[in-house]
PDB file of C-alpha atoms and ligand atoms in Angstrom:
ATOM      1  CA  MET A   1       0.000   0.000   0.000  1.00 65.00           C
ATOM      2  CA  ILE A   2       1.160   3.465  -0.810  1.00 71.00           C
ATOM      3  CA  ASN A   3       0.447   6.467   1.363  1.00 80.00           C
ATOM      4  CA  PHE A   4      -0.479   9.266  -0.984  1.00 93.00           C
ATOM      5  CA  ASP A   5      -0.978  12.666   0.650  1.00 96.00           C
ATOM      6  CA  ILE A   6      -3.628  14.650  -1.234  1.00 95.00           C
ATOM      7  CA  ASN A   7      -2.877  17.920   0.583  1.00 95.00           C
ATOM      8  CA  LYS A   8       0.839  17.751  -0.076  1.00 96.00           C
ATOM      9  CA  PHE A   9       0.230  16.782  -3.682  1.00 97.00           C
ATOM     10  CA  LEU A  10      -2.086  19.739  -4.347  1.00 96.00           C
ATOM     11  CA  GLU A  11       0.293  22.108  -2.593  1.00 96.00           C
ATOM     12  CA  SER A  12       3.244  20.832  -4.596  1.00 96.00           C
ATOM     13  CA  CYS A  13       1.487  21.662  -7.859  1.00 94.00           C
ATOM     14  CA  GLY A  14       0.328  25.087  -6.776  1.00 93.00           C
ATOM     15  CA  GLY A  15      -3.343  24.135  -6.458  1.00 93.00           C
ATOM     16  CA  LEU A  16      -3.697  22.971 -10.066  1.00 97.00           C
ATOM     17  CA  ALA A  17      -2.562  19.538 -11.191  1.00 98.00           C
ATOM     18  CA  VAL A  18      -2.141  18.594 -14.832  1.00 98.00           C
ATOM     19  CA  ALA A  19      -2.654  14.904 -15.554  1.00 98.00           C
ATOM     20  CA  PRO A  20      -1.959  13.885 -19.151  1.00 98.00           C
ATOM     21  CA  SER A  21      -3.907  10.806 -20.267  1.00 98.00           C
ATOM     22  CA  ILE A  22      -1.578   8.416 -22.047  1.00 98.00           C
ATOM     23  CA  LEU A  23      -4.545   7.136 -24.038  1.00 98.00           C
ATOM     24  CA  ALA A  24      -3.614   9.859 -26.520  1.00 98.00           C
ATOM     25  CA  ALA A  25       0.153   9.195 -26.371  1.00 98.00           C
ATOM     26  CA  ASP A  26       2.207   7.404 -29.009  1.00 97.00           C
ATOM     27  CA  PHE A  27       1.927   3.799 -27.809  1.00 97.00           C
ATOM     28  CA  SER A  28       4.777   2.703 -30.055  1.00 97.00           C
ATOM     29  CA  ASN A  29       7.019   4.927 -27.966  1.00 96.00           C
ATOM     30  CA  LEU A  30       5.353   4.789 -24.573  1.00 97.00           C
ATOM     31  CA  GLY A  31       8.419   4.802 -22.311  1.00 96.00           C
ATOM     32  CA  ALA A  32       9.795   7.918 -23.997  1.00 97.00           C
ATOM     33  CA  GLU A  33       6.354   9.555 -23.912  1.00 98.00           C
ATOM     34  CA  ILE A  34       6.145   9.031 -20.157  1.00 97.00           C
ATOM     35  CA  GLU A  35       9.619  10.480 -19.643  1.00 97.00           C
ATOM     36  CA  ALA A  36       8.775  13.493 -21.817  1.00 98.00           C
ATOM     37  CA  THR A  37       5.539  13.993 -19.858  1.00 98.00           C
ATOM     38  CA  GLU A  38       7.453  14.140 -16.595  1.00 98.00           C
ATOM     39  CA  SER A  39      10.160  16.469 -17.949  1.00 98.00           C
ATOM     40  CA  ALA A  40       7.473  18.806 -19.297  1.00 98.00           C
ATOM     41  CA  GLY A  41       6.254  19.386 -15.721  1.00 97.00           C
ATOM     42  CA  ALA A  42       3.106  17.250 -15.517  1.00 98.00           C
ATOM     43  CA  ASP A  43       1.891  16.362 -12.023  1.00 98.00           C
ATOM     44  CA  MET A  44       0.224  12.988 -12.524  1.00 98.00           C
ATOM     45  CA  ILE A  45      -0.138  10.323 -15.207  1.00 98.00           C
ATOM     46  CA  HIS A  46      -3.750   9.387 -15.969  1.00 98.00           C
ATOM     47  CA  LEU A  47      -4.305   5.763 -16.998  1.00 98.00           C
ATOM     48  CA  ASP A  48      -7.490   5.087 -18.951  1.00 98.00           C
ATOM     49  CA  ILE A  49      -8.332   1.431 -18.485  1.00 98.00           C
ATOM     50  CA  MET A  50     -11.205   0.233 -20.716  1.00 98.00           C
ATOM     51  CA  ASP A  51     -12.765  -3.194 -20.995  1.00 97.00           C
ATOM     52  CA  GLY A  52     -14.944  -2.995 -24.111  1.00 98.00           C
ATOM     53  CA  HIS A  53     -17.945  -3.679 -21.872  1.00 97.00           C
ATOM     54  CA  PHE A  54     -18.544  -0.700 -19.600  1.00 98.00           C
ATOM     55  CA  VAL A  55     -17.344   1.488 -22.476  1.00 98.00           C
ATOM     56  CA  PRO A  56     -17.295   0.745 -26.212  1.00 98.00           C
ATOM     57  CA  ASN A  57     -13.511   0.597 -26.487  1.00 98.00           C
ATOM     58  CA  ILE A  58     -10.568  -1.454 -25.203  1.00 98.00           C
ATOM     59  CA  SER A  59      -7.379   0.351 -24.230  1.00 98.00           C
ATOM     60  CA  PHE A  60      -4.668  -1.332 -22.169  1.00 98.00           C
ATOM     61  CA  GLY A  61      -4.400  -3.251 -18.937  1.00 98.00           C
ATOM     62  CA  PRO A  62      -2.065  -4.511 -16.214  1.00 98.00           C
ATOM     63  CA  PRO A  63       0.860  -5.721 -18.385  1.00 98.00           C
ATOM     64  CA  VAL A  64       1.235  -2.319 -20.046  1.00 98.00           C
ATOM     65  CA  VAL A  65       0.866  -0.449 -16.768  1.00 98.00           C
ATOM     66  CA  ARG A  66       3.415  -2.772 -15.167  1.00 97.00           C
ATOM     67  CA  SER A  67       5.879  -1.911 -17.914  1.00 97.00           C
ATOM     68  CA  ILE A  68       5.649   1.851 -17.345  1.00 96.00           C
ATOM     69  CA  VAL A  69       5.185   2.166 -13.614  1.00 96.00           C
ATOM     70  CA  ASP A  70       8.929   2.417 -12.978  1.00 94.00           C
ATOM     71  CA  LYS A  71       9.541   4.809 -15.842  1.00 93.00           C
ATOM     72  CA  THR A  72       8.512   7.845 -13.834  1.00 96.00           C
ATOM     73  CA  ASN A  73       8.425   9.350 -10.362  1.00 96.00           C
ATOM     74  CA  LEU A  74       5.063  10.932 -11.057  1.00 98.00           C
ATOM     75  CA  PRO A  75       2.040   9.561  -9.223  1.00 98.00           C
ATOM     76  CA  MET A  76      -0.588   7.823 -11.352  1.00 98.00           C
ATOM     77  CA  ASP A  77      -4.354   7.561 -11.226  1.00 98.00           C
ATOM     78  CA  ALA A  78      -6.019   4.552 -12.797  1.00 98.00           C
ATOM     79  CA  HIS A  79      -9.410   5.470 -14.254  1.00 99.00           C
ATOM     80  CA  LEU A  80     -11.202   2.145 -14.402  1.00 98.00           C
ATOM     81  CA  MET A  81     -13.833   2.228 -17.138  1.00 98.00           C
ATOM     82  CA  ILE A  82     -14.554  -1.416 -16.502  1.00 98.00           C
ATOM     83  CA  SER A  83     -17.448  -3.478 -15.205  1.00 97.00           C
ATOM     84  CA  ASP A  84     -15.443  -5.194 -12.470  1.00 97.00           C
ATOM     85  CA  PRO A  85     -13.341  -2.594 -10.642  1.00 98.00           C
ATOM     86  CA  PHE A  86     -13.181  -4.831  -7.558  1.00 97.00           C
ATOM     87  CA  GLU A  87     -11.284  -7.626  -9.239  1.00 95.00           C
ATOM     88  CA  TYR A  88      -9.019  -5.570 -11.480  1.00 97.00           C
ATOM     89  CA  GLY A  89      -8.593  -2.519  -9.243  1.00 97.00           C
ATOM     90  CA  LYS A  90      -6.627  -4.617  -6.783  1.00 97.00           C
ATOM     91  CA  ILE A  91      -4.119  -5.553  -9.457  1.00 97.00           C
ATOM     92  CA  PHE A  92      -3.351  -1.875 -10.030  1.00 97.00           C
ATOM     93  CA  ALA A  93      -3.314  -1.120  -6.304  1.00 97.00           C
ATOM     94  CA  ASP A  94      -0.776  -3.922  -5.848  1.00 96.00           C
ATOM     95  CA  MET A  95       1.418  -2.184  -8.412  1.00 96.00           C
ATOM     96  CA  ASP A  96       1.375   0.861  -6.109  1.00 96.00           C
ATOM     97  CA  ILE A  97      -0.697   3.021  -8.422  1.00 97.00           C
ATOM     98  CA  GLU A  98      -1.485   5.973  -6.151  1.00 97.00           C
ATOM     99  CA  ILE A  99      -5.200   6.447  -6.868  1.00 98.00           C
ATOM    100  CA  ILE A 100      -7.692   3.856  -8.095  1.00 98.00           C
ATOM    101  CA  THR A 101     -10.893   5.311  -9.516  1.00 98.00           C
ATOM    102  CA  ALA A 102     -14.083   3.393 -10.268  1.00 98.00           C
ATOM    103  CA  HIS A 103     -17.323   4.620 -11.824  1.00 98.00           C
ATOM    104  CA  ILE A 104     -20.341   5.432  -9.674  1.00 98.00           C
ATOM    105  CA  GLU A 105     -22.475   3.835 -12.401  1.00 98.00           C
ATOM    106  CA  VAL A 106     -20.788   0.519 -11.518  1.00 97.00           C
ATOM    107  CA  ILE A 107     -20.382   0.778  -7.749  1.00 97.00           C
ATOM    108  CA  GLY A 108     -23.681   2.547  -7.131  1.00 92.00           C
ATOM    109  CA  ARG A 109     -24.390   1.923  -3.440  1.00 93.00           C
ATOM    110  CA  ILE A 110     -22.663   3.361  -0.416  1.00 94.00           C
ATOM    111  CA  ASP A 111     -21.842  -0.028   1.061  1.00 96.00           C
ATOM    112  CA  GLN A 112     -20.167  -0.864  -2.240  1.00 97.00           C
ATOM    113  CA  TRP A 113     -18.142   2.384  -2.073  1.00 96.00           C
ATOM    114  CA  GLN A 114     -16.921   1.366   1.345  1.00 96.00           C
ATOM    115  CA  LYS A 115     -16.096  -2.117   0.181  1.00 96.00           C
ATOM    116  CA  PHE A 116     -14.130  -0.624  -2.729  1.00 97.00           C
ATOM    117  CA  ARG A 117     -12.236   1.668  -0.379  1.00 95.00           C
ATOM    118  CA  CYS A 118     -11.307  -1.177   1.962  1.00 95.00           C
ATOM    119  CA  GLU A 119     -10.371  -3.603  -0.778  1.00 95.00           C
ATOM    120  CA  MET A 120      -8.154  -1.198  -2.698  1.00 95.00           C
ATOM    121  CA  ASN A 121      -6.213  -0.271   0.452  1.00 92.00           C
ATOM    122  CA  THR A 122      -4.963   2.897  -1.233  1.00 94.00           C
ATOM    123  CA  SER A 123      -6.380   6.291  -2.226  1.00 97.00           C
ATOM    124  CA  VAL A 124      -9.615   5.944  -4.158  1.00 98.00           C
ATOM    125  CA  GLY A 125     -11.555   8.020  -6.633  1.00 98.00           C
ATOM    126  CA  LEU A 126     -15.110   8.086  -7.923  1.00 98.00           C
ATOM    127  CA  ALA A 127     -15.783   8.838 -11.594  1.00 98.00           C
ATOM    128  CA  ILE A 128     -19.135  10.250 -12.651  1.00 98.00           C
ATOM    129  CA  ASN A 129     -20.538  10.215 -16.174  1.00 98.00           C
ATOM    130  CA  PRO A 130     -21.987  13.437 -17.623  1.00 98.00           C
ATOM    131  CA  GLU A 131     -25.637  12.404 -17.285  1.00 98.00           C
ATOM    132  CA  THR A 132     -25.349  10.888 -13.811  1.00 98.00           C
ATOM    133  CA  GLU A 133     -27.142  13.033 -11.233  1.00 96.00           C
ATOM    134  CA  ILE A 134     -25.679  13.395  -7.766  1.00 97.00           C
ATOM    135  CA  GLU A 135     -27.972  13.398  -4.770  1.00 93.00           C
ATOM    136  CA  ASP A 136     -25.575  13.619  -1.865  1.00 96.00           C
ATOM    137  CA  TYR A 137     -22.376  15.530  -2.580  1.00 98.00           C
ATOM    138  CA  GLU A 138     -21.181  15.446   1.018  1.00 98.00           C
ATOM    139  CA  ARG A 139     -21.302  11.688   1.229  1.00 97.00           C
ATOM    140  CA  ILE A 140     -19.182  11.288  -1.878  1.00 97.00           C
ATOM    141  CA  ILE A 141     -16.660  13.848  -0.662  1.00 97.00           C
ATOM    142  CA  GLU A 142     -16.425  12.037   2.667  1.00 96.00           C
ATOM    143  CA  ASN A 143     -15.785   8.670   1.031  1.00 96.00           C
ATOM    144  CA  PHE A 144     -13.389   9.447  -1.808  1.00 97.00           C
ATOM    145  CA  ASP A 145     -10.019  11.182  -2.207  1.00 97.00           C
ATOM    146  CA  LEU A 146     -10.594  12.145  -5.822  1.00 98.00           C
ATOM    147  CA  ILE A 147     -13.750  12.943  -7.750  1.00 98.00           C
ATOM    148  CA  LEU A 148     -13.421  12.460 -11.502  1.00 99.00           C
ATOM    149  CA  ILE A 149     -16.082  14.479 -13.244  1.00 99.00           C
ATOM    150  CA  MET A 150     -16.470  13.207 -16.794  1.00 99.00           C
ATOM    151  CA  SER A 151     -16.976  15.995 -19.298  1.00 98.00           C
ATOM    152  CA  VAL A 152     -17.320  13.581 -22.238  1.00 98.00           C
ATOM    153  CA  HIS A 153     -18.905  10.146 -22.520  1.00 98.00           C
ATOM    154  CA  PRO A 154     -16.071   7.828 -21.558  1.00 98.00           C
ATOM    155  CA  GLY A 155     -14.482   5.620 -24.184  1.00 97.00           C
ATOM    156  CA  PHE A 156     -12.384   7.814 -26.453  1.00 97.00           C
ATOM    157  CA  ALA A 157      -9.895  10.655 -26.391  1.00 97.00           C
ATOM    158  CA  GLY A 158     -10.450  13.710 -28.565  1.00 97.00           C
ATOM    159  CA  GLN A 159     -14.159  14.329 -27.889  1.00 98.00           C
ATOM    160  CA  LYS A 160     -15.913  17.646 -27.362  1.00 98.00           C
ATOM    161  CA  PHE A 161     -16.328  19.048 -23.836  1.00 98.00           C
ATOM    162  CA  ILE A 162     -19.895  18.890 -22.424  1.00 98.00           C
ATOM    163  CA  PRO A 163     -20.520  22.206 -20.589  1.00 98.00           C
ATOM    164  CA  SER A 164     -23.582  20.986 -18.693  1.00 98.00           C
ATOM    165  CA  VAL A 165     -21.232  19.294 -16.177  1.00 98.00           C
ATOM    166  CA  LEU A 166     -19.971  22.652 -14.884  1.00 98.00           C
ATOM    167  CA  PRO A 167     -22.553  22.943 -12.061  1.00 98.00           C
ATOM    168  CA  LYS A 168     -21.480  19.492 -10.812  1.00 98.00           C
ATOM    169  CA  ILE A 169     -17.877  20.713 -10.528  1.00 98.00           C
ATOM    170  CA  GLU A 170     -19.063  23.796  -8.659  1.00 98.00           C
ATOM    171  CA  ASN A 171     -21.154  21.720  -6.281  1.00 98.00           C
ATOM    172  CA  PHE A 172     -18.233  19.442  -5.433  1.00 98.00           C
ATOM    173  CA  ALA A 173     -15.869  22.396  -4.939  1.00 98.00           C
ATOM    174  CA  ASN A 174     -18.398  24.237  -2.761  1.00 98.00           C
ATOM    175  CA  THR A 175     -19.090  21.136  -0.699  1.00 98.00           C
ATOM    176  CA  CYS A 176     -15.356  20.732   0.017  1.00 98.00           C
ATOM    177  CA  GLU A 177     -15.240  24.379   1.173  1.00 97.00           C
ATOM    178  CA  LYS A 178     -18.351  23.947   3.275  1.00 97.00           C
ATOM    179  CA  ILE A 179     -17.172  20.893   5.147  1.00 97.00           C
ATOM    180  CA  GLY A 180     -13.557  22.071   5.238  1.00 97.00           C
ATOM    181  CA  VAL A 181     -11.773  19.216   3.458  1.00 97.00           C
ATOM    182  CA  LYS A 182      -9.381  18.997   0.543  1.00 96.00           C
ATOM    183  CA  ARG A 183     -10.107  16.599  -2.286  1.00 98.00           C
ATOM    184  CA  ILE A 184      -8.843  16.259  -5.811  1.00 98.00           C
ATOM    185  CA  ILE A 185     -11.581  17.578  -8.083  1.00 98.00           C
ATOM    186  CA  SER A 186     -10.529  16.317 -11.467  1.00 99.00           C
ATOM    187  CA  VAL A 187     -12.223  16.928 -14.807  1.00 98.00           C
ATOM    188  CA  ASP A 188     -11.772  14.501 -17.668  1.00 98.00           C
ATOM    189  CA  GLY A 189     -12.671  14.956 -21.324  1.00 98.00           C
ATOM    190  CA  GLY A 190     -12.268  17.669 -23.934  1.00 98.00           C
ATOM    191  CA  ILE A 191      -9.978  19.838 -21.826  1.00 98.00           C
ATOM    192  CA  ASN A 192      -8.008  22.431 -23.787  1.00 97.00           C
ATOM    193  CA  LEU A 193      -6.921  26.013 -23.080  1.00 96.00           C
ATOM    194  CA  GLU A 194     -10.471  27.297 -23.525  1.00 97.00           C
ATOM    195  CA  THR A 195     -12.364  24.694 -21.525  1.00 98.00           C
ATOM    196  CA  ALA A 196      -9.628  24.667 -18.842  1.00 98.00           C
ATOM    197  CA  LYS A 197     -10.669  28.181 -17.894  1.00 97.00           C
ATOM    198  CA  LEU A 198     -14.299  27.131 -17.467  1.00 98.00           C
ATOM    199  CA  VAL A 199     -13.522  24.178 -15.228  1.00 98.00           C
ATOM    200  CA  ILE A 200     -10.902  26.011 -13.150  1.00 97.00           C
ATOM    201  CA  ASP A 201     -13.401  28.835 -12.579  1.00 97.00           C
ATOM    202  CA  ALA A 202     -15.939  26.211 -11.496  1.00 98.00           C
ATOM    203  CA  GLY A 203     -13.479  24.870  -8.891  1.00 98.00           C
ATOM    204  CA  ALA A 204     -11.538  22.022 -10.511  1.00 98.00           C
ATOM    205  CA  ASN A 205      -8.010  21.483  -9.191  1.00 98.00           C
ATOM    206  CA  MET A 206      -6.911  18.744 -11.579  1.00 98.00           C
ATOM    207  CA  LEU A 207      -7.195  18.627 -15.366  1.00 98.00           C
ATOM    208  CA  VAL A 208      -6.914  15.396 -17.314  1.00 98.00           C
ATOM    209  CA  MET A 209      -5.687  16.061 -20.840  1.00 98.00           C
ATOM    210  CA  GLY A 210      -5.417  13.621 -23.705  1.00 98.00           C
ATOM    211  CA  LYS A 211      -5.459  15.063 -27.192  1.00 98.00           C
ATOM    212  CA  ALA A 212      -4.705  18.668 -26.224  1.00 98.00           C
ATOM    213  CA  PHE A 213      -1.511  17.458 -24.537  1.00 98.00           C
ATOM    214  CA  TYR A 214      -0.181  14.605 -26.696  1.00 98.00           C
ATOM    215  CA  GLY A 215      -1.537  16.096 -29.922  1.00 97.00           C
ATOM    216  CA  GLY A 216       0.744  19.129 -29.557  1.00 94.00           C
ATOM    217  CA  LYS A 217       4.435  19.167 -30.356  1.00 88.00           C
ATOM    218  CA  ASN A 218       5.646  21.031 -27.306  1.00 97.00           C
ATOM    219  CA  TYR A 219       4.492  19.410 -24.052  1.00 98.00           C
ATOM    220  CA  GLU A 220       6.250  21.979 -21.902  1.00 98.00           C
ATOM    221  CA  GLU A 221       4.500  24.839 -23.609  1.00 97.00           C
ATOM    222  CA  ILE A 222       1.034  23.366 -23.161  1.00 97.00           C
ATOM    223  CA  ILE A 223       1.654  22.870 -19.425  1.00 97.00           C
ATOM    224  CA  ARG A 224       2.937  26.444 -19.105  1.00 96.00           C
ATOM    225  CA  LYS A 225      -0.109  27.812 -20.934  1.00 96.00           C
ATOM    226  CA  ILE A 226      -2.499  25.777 -18.793  1.00 96.00           C
ATOM    227  CA  ARG A 227      -0.873  27.114 -15.638  1.00 94.00           C
ATOM    228  CA  GLU A 228      -1.263  30.641 -16.995  1.00 93.00           C
ATOM    229  CA  VAL A 229      -5.016  30.030 -17.306  1.00 89.00           C
ATOM    230  CA  LYS A 230      -5.115  29.511 -13.543  1.00 77.00           C
ATOM    231  CA  ILE A 231      -3.431  32.874 -12.909  1.00 71.00           C
TER     232      ILE A 231
HETATM  233  C1  LIG B 301     -12.211   9.259 -21.957  1.00 96.09           C
HETATM  234  C2  LIG B 301     -11.006   9.186 -21.055  1.00 96.09           C
HETATM  235  C3  LIG B 301     -10.237  10.466 -21.004  1.00 96.09           C
HETATM  236  C4  LIG B 301      -9.643  10.857 -22.307  1.00 96.09           C
HETATM  237  C5  LIG B 301      -9.290  12.312 -22.298  1.00 96.09           C
HETATM  238  O1  LIG B 301     -12.859   8.055 -21.895  1.00 96.09           O
HETATM  239  O2  LIG B 301     -11.400   8.882 -19.741  1.00 96.09           O
HETATM  240  O3  LIG B 301      -9.264  10.417 -19.990  1.00 96.09           O
HETATM  241  O4  LIG B 301      -8.512  10.131 -22.632  1.00 96.09           O
HETATM  242  O5  LIG B 301      -8.900  12.669 -23.577  1.00 96.09           O
HETATM  243  P1  LIG B 301      -9.210  14.101 -24.179  1.00 96.09           P
HETATM  244  O6  LIG B 301      -8.538  15.106 -23.291  1.00 96.09           O
HETATM  245  O7  LIG B 301      -8.622  14.034 -25.556  1.00 96.09           O
HETATM  246  O8  LIG B 301     -10.707  14.271 -24.183  1.00 96.09           O
HETATM  247 ZN1  LIG B 302      -9.943   9.164 -18.063  1.00 96.09          ZN
END
């Protein structure tokens, strides 16, 4: 088990973490891509794990993650877009992946959230699809270290940002303020320089970026420009 300190992490990246999603990286050159991501100043590596069942796409799984985990000092979050996060989540947790995130649409009940938390024995996140309504923000904040607000329908990189998720980001950020806790409020899907401003203004403190990061030539420049949005 790895002891990942959310507060220290957020402090170390100045209140805004950039998490490139390697789904959009050059898989034929993955080790070098990871190294370039770290040298460019990214804060976290986002791993999009898809099973072709919960989402209509298959990406990569444990063997690939195992091959890159030692290629970087950056923490990683595994976004499990899979129907059985209990079975496969543990495999990633055993590899010392810092945060394991499952979808609320899969682990819908609170007792299941708690089971997930206990079984992963590491920091845990909850991902929420664009159309999924949230009834009790406080309860989610209390039970998870990271909230992954999907701003596209999961399955593919390079989709268009869905602005109707902005109030959800605001509600999570306000709830953290209200109850006086720090959580990672991460937004995933269609993030670029324009949409970054919208989600940062709504209260996000982590941005997952696929195409806007790996589709550009200069990784350092994109990180610098994203940080300027925050200022
Ligand atoms: C979508 C994935 C995202 C995706 C982000 O299913 O969860 O992490 O790779 O890619 P962009 O930033 O290109 O939308
Ligand atoms: Zn993702």
